[in-house]
PDB file of C-alpha atoms in Angstrom:
ATOM      1  CA  UNK A 152      -9.341  10.955  16.506  1.00  0.00           C
ATOM      2  CA  UNK A 153      -7.333   8.205  17.897  1.00  0.00           C
ATOM      3  CA  UNK A 154      -6.946   4.975  16.046  1.00  0.00           C
ATOM      4  CA  UNK A 155      -4.763   1.617  16.757  1.00  0.00           C
ATOM      5  CA  UNK A 156      -1.565   1.658  15.531  1.00  0.00           C
ATOM      6  CA  UNK A 157      -2.232  -1.724  13.692  1.00  0.00           C
ATOM      7  CA  UNK A 158      -4.803   0.508  11.837  1.00  0.00           C
ATOM      8  CA  UNK A 159      -2.627   2.846  10.580  1.00  0.00           C
ATOM      9  CA  UNK A 160      -0.202   0.233   9.320  1.00  0.00           C
ATOM     10  CA  UNK A 161      -3.190  -1.433   7.378  1.00  0.00           C
ATOM     11  CA  UNK A 162      -4.099   1.746   5.860  1.00  0.00           C
ATOM     12  CA  UNK A 163      -0.465   2.871   5.169  1.00  0.00           C
ATOM     13  CA  UNK A 164      -0.015  -0.540   3.433  1.00  0.00           C
ATOM     14  CA  UNK A 165      -2.933  -0.133   0.928  1.00  0.00           C
ATOM     15  CA  UNK A 166      -1.873   3.484   0.012  1.00  0.00           C
ATOM     16  CA  UNK A 167       1.359   2.555  -0.889  1.00  0.00           C
ATOM     17  CA  UNK A 168       0.587  -0.940  -2.882  1.00  0.00           C
ATOM     18  CA  UNK A 169      -2.566   1.085  -4.918  1.00  0.00           C
ATOM     19  CA  UNK A 170      -1.889   1.434  -8.452  1.00  0.00           C
ATOM     20  CA  UNK A 171      -1.574   5.183  -9.025  1.00  0.00           C
ATOM     21  CA  UNK A 172      -4.270   5.278 -11.671  1.00  0.00           C
ATOM     22  CA  UNK A 173      -6.815   3.960  -9.126  1.00  0.00           C
ATOM     23  CA  UNK A 174      -5.338   6.064  -6.177  1.00  0.00           C
ATOM     24  CA  UNK A 175      -5.785   9.283  -9.010  1.00  0.00           C
ATOM     25  CA  UNK A 176      -9.153   8.435  -9.518  1.00  0.00           C
ATOM     26  CA  UNK A 177     -10.604   7.746  -6.146  1.00  0.00           C
ATOM     27  CA  UNK A 178      -8.553  11.019  -4.544  1.00  0.00           C
ATOM     28  CA  UNK A 179     -10.329  13.273  -6.911  1.00  0.00           C
ATOM     29  CA  UNK A 180     -13.831  11.656  -5.348  1.00  0.00           C
ATOM     30  CA  UNK A 181     -12.728  13.460  -2.240  1.00  0.00           C
ATOM     31  CA  UNK A 182     -14.986  16.431  -1.608  1.00  0.00           C
ATOM     32  CA  UNK A 183     -12.675  18.277  -0.004  1.00  0.00           C
ATOM     33  CA  UNK A 184      -9.113  18.282  -0.126  1.00  0.00           C
ATOM     34  CA  UNK A 185      -7.528  20.564   2.834  1.00  0.00           C
ATOM     35  CA  UNK A 186      -4.859  22.797   2.759  1.00  0.00           C
ATOM     36  CA  UNK A 187      -1.717  21.607   4.001  1.00  0.00           C
ATOM     37  CA  UNK A 188       2.510  22.780   4.609  1.00  0.00           C
ATOM     38  CA  UNK A 189       5.249  20.572   3.683  1.00  0.00           C
ATOM     39  CA  UNK A 190       7.070  18.784   6.565  1.00  0.00           C
ATOM     40  CA  UNK A 191       9.056  17.316   3.734  1.00  0.00           C
ATOM     41  CA  UNK A 192       8.117  17.644   0.026  1.00  0.00           C
ATOM     42  CA  UNK A 193       8.179  14.745  -2.059  1.00  0.00           C
ATOM     43  CA  UNK A 194      11.613  13.373  -2.788  1.00  0.00           C
ATOM     44  CA  UNK A 195      13.065  10.374  -4.629  1.00  0.00           C
ATOM     45  CA  UNK A 196      15.467   7.826  -3.145  1.00  0.00           C
ATOM     46  CA  UNK A 197      16.543   4.420  -2.783  1.00  0.00           C
ATOM     47  CA  UNK A 198      16.008   1.820   0.188  1.00  0.00           C
ATOM     48  CA  UNK A 199      18.212  -1.624   0.684  1.00  0.00           C
ATOM     49  CA  UNK A 200      16.020  -4.075  -0.200  1.00  0.00           C
ATOM     50  CA  UNK A 201      17.092  -7.217   2.053  1.00  0.00           C
ATOM     51  CA  UNK A 202      16.177 -10.891   2.452  1.00  0.00           C
ATOM     52  CA  UNK A 203      16.272 -14.050   3.632  1.00  0.00           C
ATOM     53  CA  UNK A 204      17.168 -17.423   2.368  1.00  0.00           C
ATOM     54  CA  UNK A 205      14.131 -19.662   2.942  1.00  0.00           C
ATOM     55  CA  UNK A 206      12.743 -17.014   5.088  1.00  0.00           C
ATOM     56  CA  UNK A 207      15.069 -18.188   7.842  1.00  0.00           C
ATOM     57  CA  UNK A 208      18.417 -18.133   6.980  1.00  0.00           C
ATOM     58  CA  UNK A 209      20.760 -15.128   7.604  1.00  0.00           C
ATOM     59  CA  UNK A 210      19.511 -11.732   5.867  1.00  0.00           C
ATOM     60  CA  UNK A 211      21.571 -10.574   2.801  1.00  0.00           C
ATOM     61  CA  UNK A 212      21.428  -7.483   0.904  1.00  0.00           C
ATOM     62  CA  UNK A 213      19.197  -8.064  -2.274  1.00  0.00           C
ATOM     63  CA  UNK A 214      19.550  -4.870  -3.892  1.00  0.00           C
ATOM     64  CA  UNK A 215      18.294  -1.069  -4.000  1.00  0.00           C
ATOM     65  CA  UNK A 216      14.749  -0.096  -4.877  1.00  0.00           C
ATOM     66  CA  UNK A 217      13.419   3.721  -5.406  1.00  0.00           C
ATOM     67  CA  UNK A 218      10.959   5.065  -3.130  1.00  0.00           C
ATOM     68  CA  UNK A 219       9.536   8.620  -2.787  1.00  0.00           C
ATOM     69  CA  UNK A 220       8.539   9.931   0.429  1.00  0.00           C
ATOM     70  CA  UNK A 221       6.955  13.092   1.981  1.00  0.00           C
ATOM     71  CA  UNK A 222       5.208  14.501   5.004  1.00  0.00           C
ATOM     72  CA  UNK A 223       2.960  17.017   5.346  1.00  0.00           C
ATOM     73  CA  UNK A 224       0.658  18.839   7.841  1.00  0.00           C
ATOM     74  CA  UNK A 225      -2.815  19.580   7.338  1.00  0.00           C
ATOM     75  CA  UNK A 226      -4.314  23.225   8.556  1.00  0.00           C
ATOM     76  CA  UNK A 227      -5.850  21.542  11.421  1.00  0.00           C
ATOM     77  CA  UNK A 228      -2.655  19.992  12.847  1.00  0.00           C
ATOM     78  CA  UNK A 229      -2.390  16.663  11.637  1.00  0.00           C
ATOM     79  CA  UNK A 230       0.380  15.365  10.119  1.00  0.00           C
ATOM     80  CA  UNK A 231       0.506  12.888   7.015  1.00  0.00           C
ATOM     81  CA  UNK A 232       3.407  10.395   5.559  1.00  0.00           C
ATOM     82  CA  UNK A 233       4.250   8.509   3.000  1.00  0.00           C
ATOM     83  CA  UNK A 234       6.853   6.033   1.328  1.00  0.00           C
ATOM     84  CA  UNK A 235       5.672   4.824  -2.088  1.00  0.00           C
ATOM     85  CA  UNK A 236       7.789   2.517  -4.689  1.00  0.00           C
ATOM     86  CA  UNK A 237       9.017   4.356  -7.262  1.00  0.00           C
ATOM     87  CA  UNK A 238       9.356   8.079  -8.636  1.00  0.00           C
ATOM     88  CA  UNK A 239       5.312   8.982  -8.137  1.00  0.00           C
ATOM     89  CA  UNK A 240       5.468  11.999  -6.408  1.00  0.00           C
ATOM     90  CA  UNK A 241       1.913  12.718  -6.960  1.00  0.00           C
ATOM     91  CA  UNK A 242       1.113   9.302  -5.352  1.00  0.00           C
ATOM     92  CA  UNK A 243       3.353  10.288  -2.436  1.00  0.00           C
ATOM     93  CA  UNK A 244       1.406  13.667  -2.004  1.00  0.00           C
ATOM     94  CA  UNK A 245      -2.339  12.060  -2.180  1.00  0.00           C
ATOM     95  CA  UNK A 246      -1.135   9.074  -0.070  1.00  0.00           C
ATOM     96  CA  UNK A 247      -0.077  11.686   2.598  1.00  0.00           C
ATOM     97  CA  UNK A 248      -2.637  13.465   2.546  1.00  0.00           C
ATOM     98  CA  UNK A 249      -4.881  10.690   3.057  1.00  0.00           C
ATOM     99  CA  UNK A 250      -3.155   9.433   5.853  1.00  0.00           C
ATOM    100  CA  UNK A 251      -3.498  12.928   7.581  1.00  0.00           C
ATOM    101  CA  UNK A 252      -7.066  12.943   6.913  1.00  0.00           C
ATOM    102  CA  UNK A 253      -7.278   9.441   8.377  1.00  0.00           C
ATOM    103  CA  UNK A 254      -6.449  11.169  11.684  1.00  0.00           C
ATOM    104  CA  UNK A 255      -9.334  13.367  11.704  1.00  0.00           C
ATOM    105  CA  UNK A 256     -13.341  13.160  12.127  1.00  0.00           C
ATOM    106  CA  UNK A 257     -13.637  11.835   8.132  1.00  0.00           C
ATOM    107  CA  UNK A 258     -11.719   9.220   8.698  1.00  0.00           C
ATOM    108  CA  UNK A 259     -14.936   7.167   8.214  1.00  0.00           C
ATOM    109  CA  UNK A 260     -15.370   8.646   5.315  1.00  0.00           C
ATOM    110  CA  UNK A 261     -12.179   8.677   3.601  1.00  0.00           C
ATOM    111  CA  UNK A 262     -12.293   5.054   4.720  1.00  0.00           C
ATOM    112  CA  UNK A 263     -15.431   4.405   2.983  1.00  0.00           C
ATOM    113  CA  UNK A 264     -14.415   6.161  -0.306  1.00  0.00           C
ATOM    114  CA  UNK A 265     -10.694   5.349  -0.807  1.00  0.00           C
ATOM    115  CA  UNK A 266      -9.525   2.583   1.274  1.00  0.00           C
ATOM    116  CA  UNK A 267     -12.517   0.489   0.782  1.00  0.00           C
ATOM    117  CA  UNK A 268     -12.106   0.644  -2.747  1.00  0.00           C
ATOM    118  CA  UNK A 269      -8.567   0.317  -3.056  1.00  0.00           C
ATOM    119  CA  UNK A 270      -8.728  -2.845  -0.752  1.00  0.00           C
ATOM    120  CA  UNK A 271     -11.558  -4.725  -2.789  1.00  0.00           C
ATOM    121  CA  UNK A 272      -9.237  -3.936  -5.934  1.00  0.00           C
ATOM    122  CA  UNK A 273      -5.958  -5.279  -4.600  1.00  0.00           C
ATOM    123  CA  UNK A 274      -8.060  -8.589  -3.278  1.00  0.00           C
ATOM    124  CA  UNK A 275      -9.309  -8.809  -6.701  1.00  0.00           C
ATOM    125  CA  UNK A 276      -6.056  -8.397  -8.189  1.00  0.00           C
ATOM    126  CA  UNK A 277      -4.808 -11.308  -5.688  1.00  0.00           C
ATOM    127  CA  UNK A 278      -7.369 -13.739  -6.636  1.00  0.00           C
ATOM    128  CA  UNK A 279      -7.161 -13.341 -10.354  1.00  0.00           C
ATOM    129  CA  UNK A 280      -3.229 -13.694  -9.964  1.00  0.00           C
ATOM    130  CA  UNK A 281      -4.014 -16.957  -7.932  1.00  0.00           C
ATOM    131  CA  UNK A 282      -6.533 -18.316 -10.084  1.00  0.00           C
ATOM    132  CA  UNK A 283      -3.935 -17.970 -13.018  1.00  0.00           C
ATOM    133  CA  UNK A 284      -1.914 -19.745 -10.894  1.00  0.00           C
ATOM    134  CA  UNK A 285      -3.887 -22.705 -10.323  1.00  0.00           C
ATOM    135  CA  UNK A 286      -4.836 -23.246 -13.746  1.00  0.00           C
ATOM    136  CA  UNK A 287      -1.094 -24.352 -14.340  1.00  0.00           C
ATOM    137  CA  UNK A 288      -1.044 -26.060 -11.460  1.00  0.00           C
ATOM    138  CA  UNK A 289       0.031 -30.092 -12.109  1.00  0.00           C
ATOM    139  CA  UNK A 290      -0.885 -32.194  -9.508  1.00  0.00           C
ATOM    140  CA  UNK A 291       1.582 -35.786  -9.591  1.00  0.00           C
ATOM    141  CA  UNK A 292       0.522 -38.941  -8.194  1.00  0.00           C
ATOM    142  CA  UNK A 293       2.227 -42.164  -7.581  1.00  0.00           C
ATOM    143  CA  UNK A 294       0.470 -45.501  -9.283  1.00  0.00           C
ATOM    144  CA  UNK A 295       0.841 -48.630  -7.010  1.00  0.00           C
ATOM    145  CA  UNK A 296       2.148 -51.367  -9.203  1.00  0.00           C
ATOM    146  CA  UNK A 297       0.852 -54.933  -8.388  1.00  0.00           C
ATOM    147  CA  UNK A 298       4.324 -56.187  -7.982  1.00  0.00           C
ATOM    148  CA  UNK A 299       4.274 -56.536  -4.242  1.00  0.00           C
TER     149      UNK A 299
END
């Protein structure tokens, strides 16, 4: 099934950002987990995180971050990849299986049962965090003195 590259970028982002407990719960709700072979078993490593001063300055090395990556091939031939923050090998496996399933005819079902709830949970968390920050906002204003 042909997917646009931006679609895959979106679902890979959702899988990487999903809380492990939520992904585990939603993964368990899938009706059938297909058989697969490892192309690259889950392995833990580190990547260099880069930053830019003011988002426009020269890039600099901020530090290292631990990631887990893996790749697998479903029995039907689709290949799934994943890169997730931290050392959670199970989350990496689940994300790779979902990535591969999104390339099959089951993509609509997987999108509704897994990716939709993840996106909703991440949006809710983002809104709660924004509301909490907004509650501490201070509006500064200047009163004009009548000495003009």
